[in-house]
Amino acid sequence: MYAPPRLAAHLRAVHDVAHQLVDWAERHYPQLDFDRHAVLFGAASHDIGKILRPEELSRPGSAHEMAGHDLLIARGVTEGLARFARSHASWNARHQHRRPAGEPRRQDLEGQARH
């Protein structure tokens, strides 16, 4: 999809870390029920909307989230997988709630930004 090199590198890095985490989880917690494919797809595509919103590569913004979701849906990706692009920065992704504009990410609670 002609992702800028910075975005492609970011998505590869997030996917690589997710791959290490799912491998670790499967080894240490084989009873844990999760969708490996979905986790890895979400990691590799969560910021894909930045192709359409390149200004968000270098400054904050959330317009890339819905743009990424729509981009994936237009290319035949299921809603179940495309949702990662739409919900990855939500405080409560399970319910698709968005944090209010200007509200900080979890960094105040966890000591570091989520991504």
GROMACS .gro file of N, CA, C and O in nm:
model
  460
    1MET      N    1   0.081  -0.119   0.000
    1MET     CA    2   0.000   0.000   0.000
    1MET      C    3   0.086   0.126   0.000
    1MET      O    4   0.036   0.233   0.030
    2TYR      N    5   0.212   0.111  -0.027
    2TYR     CA    6   0.302   0.225  -0.036
    2TYR      C    7   0.312   0.303   0.095
    2TYR      O    8   0.303   0.426   0.097
    3ALA      N    9   0.333   0.231   0.202
    3ALA     CA   10   0.351   0.295   0.332
    3ALA      C   11   0.485   0.367   0.334
    3ALA      O   12   0.585   0.315   0.283
    4PRO      N   13   0.490   0.485   0.396
    4PRO     CA   14   0.618   0.553   0.412
    4PRO      C   15   0.712   0.463   0.491
    4PRO      O   16   0.669   0.386   0.578
    5PRO      N   17   0.843   0.470   0.465
    5PRO     CA   18   0.938   0.383   0.533
    5PRO      C   19   0.928   0.387   0.686
    5PRO      O   20   0.938   0.284   0.752
    6ARG      N   21   0.905   0.505   0.741
    6ARG     CA   22   0.894   0.517   0.888
    6ARG      C   23   0.775   0.436   0.940
    6ARG      O   24   0.784   0.369   1.042
    7LEU      N   25   0.662   0.442   0.870
    7LEU     CA   26   0.544   0.368   0.911
    7LEU      C   27   0.567   0.218   0.894
    7LEU      O   28   0.534   0.139   0.983
    8ALA      N   29   0.623   0.178   0.782
    8ALA     CA   30   0.650   0.036   0.760
    8ALA      C   31   0.742  -0.020   0.868
    8ALA      O   32   0.719  -0.130   0.920
    9ALA      N   33   0.844   0.055   0.906
    9ALA     CA   34   0.936   0.011   1.011
    9ALA      C   35   0.863  -0.001   1.145
    9ALA      O   36   0.886  -0.097   1.220
   10HIS      N   37   0.778   0.096   1.174
   10HIS     CA   38   0.702   0.091   1.299
   10HIS      C   39   0.611  -0.031   1.304
   10HIS      O   40   0.608  -0.104   1.404
   11LEU      N   41   0.538  -0.056   1.196
   11LEU     CA   42   0.447  -0.170   1.194
   11LEU      C   43   0.522  -0.303   1.203
   11LEU      O   44   0.476  -0.395   1.271
   12ARG      N   45   0.637  -0.312   1.137
   12ARG     CA   46   0.719  -0.434   1.149
   12ARG      C   47   0.767  -0.453   1.292
   12ARG      O   48   0.764  -0.564   1.345
   13ALA      N   49   0.811  -0.345   1.356
   13ALA     CA   50   0.862  -0.354   1.493
   13ALA      C   51   0.751  -0.398   1.589
   13ALA      O   52   0.772  -0.485   1.674
   14VAL      N   53   0.633  -0.340   1.576
   14VAL     CA   54   0.522  -0.377   1.664
   14VAL      C   55   0.483  -0.522   1.639
   14VAL      O   56   0.459  -0.598   1.733
   15HIS      N   57   0.480  -0.563   1.513
   15HIS     CA   58   0.448  -0.702   1.481
   15HIS      C   59   0.553  -0.797   1.539
   15HIS      O   60   0.518  -0.901   1.597
   16ASP      N   61   0.680  -0.761   1.527
   16ASP     CA   62   0.786  -0.848   1.579
   16ASP      C   63   0.775  -0.866   1.730
   16ASP      O   64   0.791  -0.976   1.782
   17VAL      N   65   0.746  -0.758   1.802
   17VAL     CA   66   0.730  -0.767   1.947
   17VAL      C   67   0.606  -0.850   1.981
   17VAL      O   68   0.609  -0.935   2.070
   18ALA      N   69   0.497  -0.827   1.908
   18ALA     CA   70   0.375  -0.906   1.931
   18ALA      C   71   0.402  -1.054   1.907
   18ALA      O   72   0.353  -1.140   1.982
   19HIS      N   73   0.480  -1.085   1.805
   19HIS     CA   74   0.513  -1.224   1.775
   19HIS      C   75   0.589  -1.286   1.892
   19HIS      O   76   0.559  -1.400   1.934
   20GLN      N   77   0.684  -1.215   1.946
   20GLN     CA   78   0.759  -1.264   2.062
   20GLN      C   79   0.666  -1.284   2.182
   20GLN      O   80   0.679  -1.384   2.254
   21LEU      N   81   0.574  -1.192   2.202
   21LEU     CA   82   0.481  -1.202   2.315
   21LEU      C   83   0.386  -1.321   2.301
   21LEU      O   84   0.362  -1.393   2.398
   22VAL      N   85   0.331  -1.342   2.181
   22VAL     CA   86   0.239  -1.454   2.165
   22VAL      C   87   0.314  -1.587   2.176
   22VAL      O   88   0.260  -1.683   2.233
   23ASP      N   89   0.436  -1.593   2.125
   23ASP     CA   90   0.516  -1.714   2.143
   23ASP      C   91   0.539  -1.743   2.291
   23ASP      O   92   0.525  -1.856   2.338
   24TRP      N   93   0.575  -1.638   2.365
   24TRP     CA   94   0.599  -1.652   2.510
   24TRP      C   95   0.471  -1.696   2.581
   24TRP      O   96   0.473  -1.787   2.663
   25ALA      N   97   0.360  -1.633   2.549
   25ALA     CA   98   0.233  -1.668   2.613
   25ALA      C   99   0.194  -1.812   2.583
   25ALA      O  100   0.148  -1.884   2.673
   26GLU      N  101   0.213  -1.856   2.461
   26GLU     CA  102   0.180  -1.994   2.426
   26GLU      C  103   0.269  -2.094   2.499
   26GLU      O  104   0.222  -2.200   2.540
   27ARG      N  105   0.396  -2.060   2.518
   27ARG     CA  106   0.488  -2.150   2.591
   27ARG      C  107   0.456  -2.154   2.740
   27ARG      O  108   0.457  -2.261   2.801
   28HIS      N  109   0.432  -2.039   2.800
   28HIS     CA  110   0.416  -2.031   2.945
   28HIS      C  111   0.272  -2.048   2.993
   28HIS      O  112   0.251  -2.083   3.109
   29TYR      N  113   0.177  -2.021   2.908
   29TYR     CA  114   0.036  -2.030   2.944
   29TYR      C  115  -0.042  -2.100   2.833
   29TYR      O  116  -0.128  -2.039   2.769
   30PRO      N  117  -0.015  -2.228   2.810
   30PRO     CA  118  -0.080  -2.297   2.698
   30PRO      C  119  -0.232  -2.302   2.711
   30PRO      O  120  -0.301  -2.317   2.610
   31GLN      N  121  -0.285  -2.285   2.830
   31GLN     CA  122  -0.429  -2.285   2.850
   31GLN      C  123  -0.493  -2.152   2.813
   31GLN      O  124  -0.615  -2.142   2.800
   32LEU      N  125  -0.413  -2.048   2.792
   32LEU     CA  126  -0.465  -1.916   2.758
   32LEU      C  127  -0.529  -1.920   2.619
   32LEU      O  128  -0.468  -1.964   2.522
   33ASP      N  129  -0.652  -1.875   2.612
   33ASP     CA  130  -0.727  -1.877   2.487
   33ASP      C  131  -0.722  -1.739   2.422
   33ASP      O  132  -0.781  -1.645   2.474
   34PHE      N  133  -0.650  -1.728   2.312
   34PHE     CA  134  -0.647  -1.603   2.236
   34PHE      C  135  -0.625  -1.637   2.089
   34PHE      O  136  -0.580  -1.746   2.055
   35ASP      N  137  -0.659  -1.543   2.004
   35ASP     CA  138  -0.649  -1.562   1.860
   35ASP      C  139  -0.515  -1.508   1.811
   35ASP      O  140  -0.499  -1.388   1.790
   36ARG      N  141  -0.419  -1.596   1.797
   36ARG     CA  142  -0.284  -1.559   1.756
   36ARG      C  143  -0.285  -1.478   1.626
   36ARG      O  144  -0.220  -1.374   1.616
   37HIS      N  145  -0.360  -1.525   1.529
   37HIS     CA  146  -0.366  -1.457   1.399
   37HIS      C  147  -0.418  -1.314   1.415
   37HIS      O  148  -0.363  -1.220   1.358
   38ALA      N  149  -0.523  -1.297   1.494
   38ALA     CA  150  -0.581  -1.165   1.513
   38ALA      C  151  -0.482  -1.072   1.584
   38ALA      O  152  -0.468  -0.955   1.545
   39VAL      N  153  -0.415  -1.122   1.685
   39VAL     CA  154  -0.317  -1.039   1.757
   39VAL      C  155  -0.208  -0.993   1.661
   39VAL      O  156  -0.173  -0.874   1.658
   40LEU      N  157  -0.155  -1.084   1.583
   40LEU     CA  158  -0.046  -1.048   1.492
   40LEU      C  159  -0.094  -0.956   1.380
   40LEU      O  160  -0.023  -0.863   1.340
   41PHE      N  161  -0.213  -0.981   1.328
   41PHE     CA  162  -0.268  -0.892   1.226
   41PHE      C  163  -0.289  -0.752   1.283
   41PHE      O  164  -0.253  -0.652   1.219
   42GLY      N  165  -0.347  -0.744   1.401
   42GLY     CA  166  -0.369  -0.614   1.465
   42GLY      C  167  -0.240  -0.539   1.489
   42GLY      O  168  -0.231  -0.418   1.465
   43ALA      N  169  -0.138  -0.610   1.533
   43ALA     CA  170  -0.008  -0.547   1.556
   43ALA      C  171   0.051  -0.494   1.426
   43ALA      O  172   0.106  -0.383   1.423
   44ALA      N  173   0.036  -0.570   1.320
   44ALA     CA  174   0.095  -0.531   1.192
   44ALA      C  175   0.017  -0.424   1.118
   44ALA      O  176   0.071  -0.360   1.028
   45SER      N  177  -0.108  -0.402   1.157
   45SER     CA  178  -0.191  -0.310   1.079
   45SER      C  179  -0.253  -0.197   1.161
   45SER      O  180  -0.323  -0.113   1.105
   46HIS      N  181  -0.226  -0.190   1.288
   46HIS     CA  182  -0.296  -0.094   1.374
   46HIS      C  183  -0.285   0.051   1.329
   46HIS      O  184  -0.377   0.129   1.346
   47ASP      N  185  -0.174   0.091   1.273
   47ASP     CA  186  -0.154   0.230   1.229
   47ASP      C  187  -0.160   0.247   1.077
   47ASP      O  188  -0.115   0.348   1.024
   48ILE      N  189  -0.220   0.152   1.007
   48ILE     CA  190  -0.222   0.155   0.861
   48ILE      C  191  -0.289   0.281   0.807
   48ILE      O  192  -0.257   0.329   0.698
   49GLY      N  193  -0.378   0.340   0.882
   49GLY     CA  194  -0.446   0.462   0.839
   49GLY      C  195  -0.353   0.581   0.825
   49GLY      O  196  -0.388   0.682   0.762
   50LYS      N  197  -0.232   0.569   0.878
   50LYS     CA  198  -0.135   0.679   0.864
   50LYS      C  199  -0.085   0.691   0.720
   50LYS      O  200  -0.023   0.791   0.685
   51ILE      N  201  -0.114   0.592   0.638
   51ILE     CA  202  -0.087   0.605   0.494
   51ILE      C  203  -0.171   0.720   0.440
   51ILE      O  204  -0.124   0.800   0.358
   52LEU      N  205  -0.295   0.729   0.485
   52LEU     CA  206  -0.386   0.834   0.440
   52LEU      C  207  -0.375   0.961   0.524
   52LEU      O  208  -0.419   1.067   0.480
   53ARG      N  209  -0.320   0.951   0.642
   53ARG     CA  210  -0.303   1.065   0.733
   53ARG      C  211  -0.157   1.075   0.774
   53ARG      O  212  -0.121   1.061   0.890
   54PRO      N  213  -0.067   1.101   0.678
   54PRO     CA  214   0.077   1.100   0.708
   54PRO      C  215   0.120   1.206   0.809
   54PRO      O  216   0.225   1.190   0.872
   55GLU      N  217   0.040   1.310   0.827
   55GLU     CA  218   0.075   1.412   0.926
   55GLU      C  219   0.077   1.351   1.067
   55GLU      O  220   0.146   1.401   1.155
   56GLU      N  221   0.007   1.241   1.086
   56GLU     CA  222   0.003   1.177   1.218
   56GLU      C  223   0.122   1.085   1.241
   56GLU      O  224   0.132   1.022   1.346
   57LEU      N  225   0.212   1.079   1.144
   57LEU     CA  226   0.338   1.007   1.166
   57LEU      C  227   0.430   1.086   1.260
   57LEU      O  228   0.512   1.027   1.330
   58SER      N  229   0.417   1.215   1.259
   58SER     CA  230   0.509   1.297   1.337
   58SER      C  231   0.441   1.384   1.443
   58SER      O  232   0.508   1.459   1.511
   59ARG      N  233   0.311   1.376   1.452
   59ARG     CA  234   0.242   1.451   1.558
   59ARG      C  235   0.115   1.377   1.597
   59ARG      O  236   0.066   1.292   1.523
   60PRO      N  237   0.063   1.406   1.716
   60PRO     CA  238  -0.054   1.334   1.765
   60PRO      C  239  -0.176   1.351   1.675
   60PRO      O  240  -0.189   1.451   1.604
   61GLY      N  241  -0.263   1.256   1.681
   61GLY     CA  242  -0.386   1.262   1.606
   61GLY      C  243  -0.454   1.127   1.605
   61GLY      O  244  -0.389   1.024   1.622
   62SER      N  245  -0.583   1.127   1.582
   62SER     CA  246  -0.657   1.002   1.580
   62SER      C  247  -0.736   0.981   1.451
   62SER      O  248  -0.807   0.882   1.438
   63ALA      N  249  -0.722   1.071   1.356
   63ALA     CA  250  -0.794   1.056   1.229
   63ALA      C  251  -0.750   0.930   1.155
   63ALA      O  252  -0.827   0.872   1.078
   64HIS      N  253  -0.628   0.885   1.181
   64HIS     CA  254  -0.578   0.765   1.112
   64HIS      C  255  -0.651   0.639   1.156
   64HIS      O  256  -0.652   0.540   1.083
   65GLU      N  257  -0.714   0.642   1.271
   65GLU     CA  258  -0.779   0.521   1.322
   65GLU      C  259  -0.897   0.478   1.234
   65GLU      O  260  -0.901   0.365   1.185
   66MET      N  261  -0.991   0.566   1.213
   66MET     CA  262  -1.106   0.532   1.127
   66MET      C  263  -1.061   0.519   0.982
   66MET      O  264  -1.113   0.432   0.909
   67ALA      N  265  -0.965   0.600   0.940
   67ALA     CA  266  -0.913   0.590   0.803
   67ALA      C  267  -0.854   0.452   0.780
   67ALA      O  268  -0.875   0.391   0.674
   68GLY      N  269  -0.781   0.400   0.878
   68GLY     CA  270  -0.722   0.267   0.866
   68GLY      C  271  -0.828   0.158   0.863
   68GLY      O  272  -0.820   0.064   0.783
   69HIS      N  273  -0.926   0.171   0.949
   69HIS     CA  274  -1.037   0.076   0.951
   69HIS      C  275  -1.105   0.071   0.814
   69HIS      O  276  -1.124  -0.036   0.756
   70ASP      N  277  -1.139   0.188   0.762
   70ASP     CA  278  -1.208   0.195   0.632
   70ASP      C  279  -1.120   0.142   0.519
   70ASP      O  280  -1.169   0.075   0.428
   71LEU      N  281  -0.991   0.170   0.525
   71LEU     CA  282  -0.897   0.121   0.424
   71LEU      C  283  -0.894  -0.032   0.423
   71LEU      O  284  -0.899  -0.095   0.317
   72LEU      N  285  -0.889  -0.091   0.541
   72LEU     CA  286  -0.886  -0.237   0.550
   72LEU      C  287  -1.018  -0.298   0.504
   72LEU      O  288  -1.018  -0.397   0.429
   73ILE      N  289  -1.130  -0.241   0.546
   73ILE     CA  290  -1.261  -0.292   0.503
   73ILE      C  291  -1.274  -0.285   0.351
   73ILE      O  292  -1.320  -0.380   0.287
   74ALA      N  293  -1.230  -0.176   0.291
   74ALA     CA  294  -1.237  -0.159   0.145
   74ALA      C  295  -1.153  -0.264   0.072
   74ALA      O  296  -1.181  -0.294  -0.044
   75ARG      N  297  -1.054  -0.320   0.139
   75ARG     CA  298  -0.970  -0.423   0.079
   75ARG      C  299  -1.011  -0.563   0.118
   75ARG      O  300  -0.936  -0.658   0.101
   76GLY      N  301  -1.131  -0.576   0.177
   76GLY     CA  302  -1.185  -0.709   0.205
   76GLY      C  303  -1.149  -0.768   0.340
   76GLY      O  304  -1.178  -0.885   0.365
   77VAL      N  305  -1.088  -0.691   0.427
   77VAL     CA  306  -1.054  -0.740   0.561
   77VAL      C  307  -1.183  -0.743   0.643
   77VAL      O  308  -1.266  -0.651   0.634
   78THR      N  309  -1.201  -0.846   0.722
   78THR     CA  310  -1.321  -0.857   0.803
   78THR      C  311  -1.325  -0.749   0.911
   78THR      O  312  -1.221  -0.698   0.954
   79GLU      N  313  -1.445  -0.718   0.957
   79GLU     CA  314  -1.463  -0.622   1.067
   79GLU      C  315  -1.386  -0.666   1.191
   79GLU      O  316  -1.328  -0.584   1.262
   80GLY      N  317  -1.387  -0.795   1.217
   80GLY     CA  318  -1.318  -0.848   1.335
   80GLY      C  319  -1.170  -0.817   1.337
   80GLY      O  320  -1.111  -0.804   1.444
   81LEU      N  321  -1.109  -0.807   1.220
   81LEU     CA  322  -0.967  -0.772   1.213
   81LEU      C  323  -0.946  -0.622   1.191
   81LEU      O  324  -0.855  -0.563   1.248
   82ALA      N  325  -1.032  -0.561   1.112
   82ALA     CA  326  -1.018  -0.417   1.084
   82ALA      C  327  -1.037  -0.333   1.209
   82ALA      O  328  -0.985  -0.222   1.219
   83ARG      N  329  -1.108  -0.386   1.308
   83ARG     CA  330  -1.134  -0.310   1.430
   83ARG      C  331  -1.007  -0.269   1.503
   83ARG      O  332  -1.006  -0.169   1.574
   84PHE      N  333  -0.899  -0.342   1.483
   84PHE     CA  334  -0.774  -0.307   1.552
   84PHE      C  335  -0.724  -0.170   1.508
   84PHE      O  336  -0.670  -0.095   1.588
   85ALA      N  337  -0.741  -0.138   1.382
   85ALA     CA  338  -0.700  -0.007   1.333
   85ALA      C  339  -0.786   0.103   1.395
   85ALA      O  340  -0.737   0.212   1.426
   86ARG      N  341  -0.912   0.072   1.416
   86ARG     CA  342  -1.005   0.171   1.471
   86ARG      C  343  -0.994   0.186   1.622
   86ARG      O  344  -1.016   0.293   1.676
   87SER      N  345  -0.959   0.080   1.692
   87SER     CA  346  -0.971   0.081   1.837
   87SER      C  347  -0.840   0.078   1.914
   87SER      O  348  -0.841   0.080   2.036
   88HIS      N  349  -0.726   0.077   1.848
   88HIS     CA  350  -0.601   0.053   1.920
   88HIS      C  351  -0.562   0.162   2.020
   88HIS      O  352  -0.485   0.137   2.111
   89ALA      N  353  -0.615   0.281   2.009
   89ALA     CA  354  -0.581   0.386   2.104
   89ALA      C  355  -0.693   0.414   2.203
   89ALA      O  356  -0.683   0.506   2.283
   90SER      N  357  -0.799   0.335   2.199
   90SER     CA  358  -0.912   0.356   2.289
   90SER      C  359  -0.877   0.314   2.431
   90SER      O  360  -0.804   0.218   2.452
   91TRP      N  361  -0.933   0.385   2.526
   91TRP     CA  362  -0.915   0.346   2.666
   91TRP      C  363  -0.981   0.212   2.692
   91TRP      O  364  -0.932   0.130   2.765
   92ASN      N  365  -1.096   0.191   2.633
   92ASN     CA  366  -1.171   0.069   2.655
   92ASN      C  367  -1.213   0.015   2.520
   92ASN      O  368  -1.326   0.031   2.478
   93ALA      N  369  -1.121  -0.050   2.449
   93ALA     CA  370  -1.145  -0.096   2.313
   93ALA      C  371  -1.259  -0.198   2.307
   93ALA      O  372  -1.328  -0.207   2.207
   94ARG      N  373  -1.279  -0.273   2.413
   94ARG     CA  374  -1.384  -0.374   2.412
   94ARG      C  375  -1.520  -0.311   2.385
   94ARG      O  376  -1.604  -0.368   2.318
   95HIS      N  377  -1.540  -0.191   2.436
   95HIS     CA  378  -1.667  -0.122   2.415
   95HIS      C  379  -1.655  -0.010   2.312
   95HIS      O  380  -1.747   0.066   2.293
   96GLN      N  381  -1.540   0.002   2.251
   96GLN     CA  382  -1.514   0.101   2.146
   96GLN      C  383  -1.533   0.244   2.196
   96GLN      O  384  -1.571   0.331   2.122
   97HIS      N  385  -1.505   0.269   2.323
   97HIS     CA  386  -1.512   0.404   2.376
   97HIS      C  387  -1.385   0.478   2.340
   97HIS      O  388  -1.277   0.422   2.344
   98ARG      N  389  -1.397   0.602   2.308
   98ARG     CA  390  -1.283   0.685   2.272
   98ARG      C  391  -1.252   0.776   2.389
   98ARG      O  392  -1.342   0.822   2.456
   99ARG      N  393  -1.128   0.803   2.410
   99ARG     CA  394  -1.095   0.899   2.514
   99ARG      C  395  -1.124   1.038   2.460
   99ARG      O  396  -1.109   1.064   2.341
  100PRO      N  397  -1.169   1.127   2.544
  100PRO     CA  398  -1.200   1.263   2.499
  100PRO      C  399  -1.078   1.332   2.442
  100PRO      O  400  -0.965   1.307   2.486
  101ALA      N  401  -1.100   1.418   2.345
  101ALA     CA  402  -0.991   1.493   2.284
  101ALA      C  403  -0.910   1.564   2.392
  101ALA      O  404  -0.966   1.625   2.482
  102GLY      N  405  -0.781   1.554   2.384
  102GLY     CA  406  -0.693   1.621   2.477
  102GLY      C  407  -0.665   1.542   2.604
  102GLY      O  408  -0.576   1.577   2.680
  103GLU      N  409  -0.741   1.436   2.628
  103GLU     CA  410  -0.717   1.355   2.748
  103GLU      C  411  -0.593   1.271   2.726
  103GLU      O  412  -0.573   1.213   2.619
  104PRO      N  413  -0.504   1.260   2.824
  104PRO     CA  414  -0.380   1.184   2.806
  104PRO      C  415  -0.406   1.035   2.792
  104PRO      O  416  -0.507   0.984   2.839
  105ARG      N  417  -0.311   0.969   2.727
  105ARG     CA  418  -0.318   0.824   2.720
  105ARG      C  419  -0.287   0.768   2.858
  105ARG      O  420  -0.272   0.842   2.953
  106ARG      N  421  -0.268   0.641   2.871
  106ARG     CA  422  -0.245   0.577   3.000
  106ARG      C  423  -0.112   0.616   3.063
  106ARG      O  424  -0.080   0.570   3.171
  107GLN      N  425  -0.035   0.702   2.999
  107GLN     CA  426   0.097   0.736   3.052
  107GLN      C  427   0.089   0.786   3.196
  107GLN      O  428   0.178   0.760   3.275
  108ASP      N  429  -0.017   0.856   3.233
  108ASP     CA  430  -0.031   0.905   3.369
  108ASP      C  431  -0.052   0.791   3.467
  108ASP      O  432  -0.017   0.802   3.584
  109LEU      N  433  -0.111   0.683   3.420
  109LEU     CA  434  -0.136   0.569   3.506
  109LEU      C  435  -0.022   0.469   3.505
  109LEU      O  436   0.006   0.406   3.606
  110GLU      N  437   0.043   0.452   3.394
  110GLU     CA  438   0.144   0.348   3.378
  110GLU      C  439   0.286   0.400   3.369
  110GLU      O  440   0.380   0.323   3.367
  111GLY      N  441   0.303   0.531   3.359
  111GLY     CA  442   0.437   0.587   3.353
  111GLY      C  443   0.497   0.594   3.215
  111GLY      O  444   0.607   0.640   3.197
  112GLN      N  445   0.423   0.548   3.114
  112GLN     CA  446   0.474   0.556   2.977
  112GLN      C  447   0.357   0.553   2.880
  112GLN      O  448   0.254   0.499   2.911
  113ALA      N  449   0.378   0.608   2.762
  113ALA     CA  450   0.274   0.608   2.659
  113ALA      C  451   0.254   0.467   2.607
  113ALA      O  452   0.345   0.386   2.606
  114ARG      N  453   0.133   0.440   2.562
  114ARG     CA  454   0.102   0.307   2.508
  114ARG      C  455   0.172   0.280   2.378
  114ARG      O  456   0.201   0.167   2.345
  115HIS      N  457   0.194   0.379   2.296
  115HIS     CA  458   0.273   0.362   2.173
  115HIS      C  459   0.312   0.492   2.113
  115HIS      O  460   0.295   0.594   2.160
   0.00000   0.00000   0.00000
